[in-house]
């Protein structure tokens, strides 16, 4: 079982979102607790993070460190990779 840790940046990103998108992302984060790798895609460029998963039009960028899923950044799909 994994634990989820959010960086200060990710918390700030999450606070900016409306309630519907916050709820959708929180539900998706619960899925990551059991098996984060099979529910996500590996990024081709590890400059911003190693993995990402989709929550509607939003993307969550994260790394895996032992038994922790470290959420690095949450943003709209058009802006997150810039």
Tab-separated table of C-alpha atoms in Angstrom:
chain	number	residue	atom	x	y	z
A	1	UNK	CA	0.000	0.000	0.000
A	2	UNK	CA	1.313	3.404	-0.951
A	3	UNK	CA	1.003	6.731	0.841
A	4	UNK	CA	0.332	9.977	-1.015
A	5	UNK	CA	2.374	13.076	-0.265
A	6	UNK	CA	1.649	16.424	-1.875
A	7	UNK	CA	4.336	19.032	-2.327
A	8	UNK	CA	3.626	22.668	-1.487
A	9	UNK	CA	3.346	23.344	-5.198
A	10	UNK	CA	0.770	20.573	-5.666
A	11	UNK	CA	-1.285	21.809	-2.715
A	12	UNK	CA	-1.271	25.305	-4.179
A	13	UNK	CA	-2.313	23.918	-7.581
A	14	UNK	CA	-5.142	21.936	-5.996
A	15	UNK	CA	-6.450	24.944	-4.060
A	16	UNK	CA	-6.811	26.944	-7.283
A	17	UNK	CA	-9.228	24.425	-8.823
A	18	UNK	CA	-13.017	24.479	-8.620
A	19	UNK	CA	-14.797	21.938	-6.403
A	20	UNK	CA	-15.754	19.529	-9.223
A	21	UNK	CA	-12.177	19.167	-10.418
A	22	UNK	CA	-10.852	18.880	-6.850
A	23	UNK	CA	-13.272	16.025	-6.208
A	24	UNK	CA	-12.352	14.267	-9.458
A	25	UNK	CA	-8.634	14.507	-8.676
A	26	UNK	CA	-9.104	13.285	-5.085
A	27	UNK	CA	-11.032	10.256	-6.344
A	28	UNK	CA	-8.260	9.474	-8.824
A	29	UNK	CA	-5.635	9.847	-6.083
A	30	UNK	CA	-7.391	7.092	-4.128
A	31	UNK	CA	-6.895	4.781	-7.102
A	32	UNK	CA	-3.150	5.463	-6.932
A	33	UNK	CA	-2.966	4.083	-3.387
A	34	UNK	CA	-3.213	0.477	-4.536
A	35	UNK	CA	-1.198	0.443	-7.776
A	36	UNK	CA	0.160	3.764	-9.037
A	37	UNK	CA	2.143	2.465	-12.018
A	38	UNK	CA	-0.601	0.544	-13.819
A	39	UNK	CA	-2.985	3.522	-13.536
A	40	UNK	CA	-0.570	6.071	-14.992
A	41	UNK	CA	1.790	6.721	-17.883
A	42	UNK	CA	5.512	7.276	-17.764
A	43	UNK	CA	6.605	10.682	-19.045
A	44	UNK	CA	9.080	10.755	-21.916
A	45	UNK	CA	11.002	13.663	-20.396
A	46	UNK	CA	11.659	13.346	-16.641
A	47	UNK	CA	12.309	17.082	-16.203
A	48	UNK	CA	8.997	17.753	-14.447
A	49	UNK	CA	8.360	14.287	-13.005
A	50	UNK	CA	8.382	10.598	-13.806
A	51	UNK	CA	4.708	9.679	-14.151
A	52	UNK	CA	1.372	11.324	-14.872
A	53	UNK	CA	-2.263	10.409	-14.727
A	54	UNK	CA	-5.384	11.961	-16.143
A	55	UNK	CA	-8.311	13.422	-14.269
A	56	UNK	CA	-10.578	14.928	-16.907
A	57	UNK	CA	-8.748	17.842	-18.523
A	58	UNK	CA	-6.215	17.937	-15.691
A	59	UNK	CA	-2.959	16.059	-15.289
A	60	UNK	CA	-1.235	15.063	-12.065
A	61	UNK	CA	2.550	14.713	-12.266
A	62	UNK	CA	4.179	12.493	-9.670
A	63	UNK	CA	7.203	10.435	-8.648
A	64	UNK	CA	7.351	7.193	-6.712
A	65	UNK	CA	9.758	6.946	-3.774
A	66	UNK	CA	9.721	3.527	-2.046
A	67	UNK	CA	6.188	3.343	-0.570
A	68	UNK	CA	5.273	6.990	-1.267
A	69	UNK	CA	3.619	8.610	-4.245
A	70	UNK	CA	4.893	12.195	-4.280
A	71	UNK	CA	2.528	14.514	-6.161
A	72	UNK	CA	4.652	17.246	-7.737
A	73	UNK	CA	2.297	19.293	-9.887
A	74	UNK	CA	-1.387	19.467	-10.850
A	75	UNK	CA	-2.511	21.460	-13.861
A	76	UNK	CA	-4.609	21.754	-16.983
A	77	UNK	CA	-3.425	19.595	-19.867
A	78	UNK	CA	-2.639	22.592	-22.068
A	79	UNK	CA	-0.312	24.191	-19.494
A	80	UNK	CA	1.227	21.406	-17.431
A	81	UNK	CA	4.034	20.348	-19.767
A	82	UNK	CA	5.378	23.862	-20.397
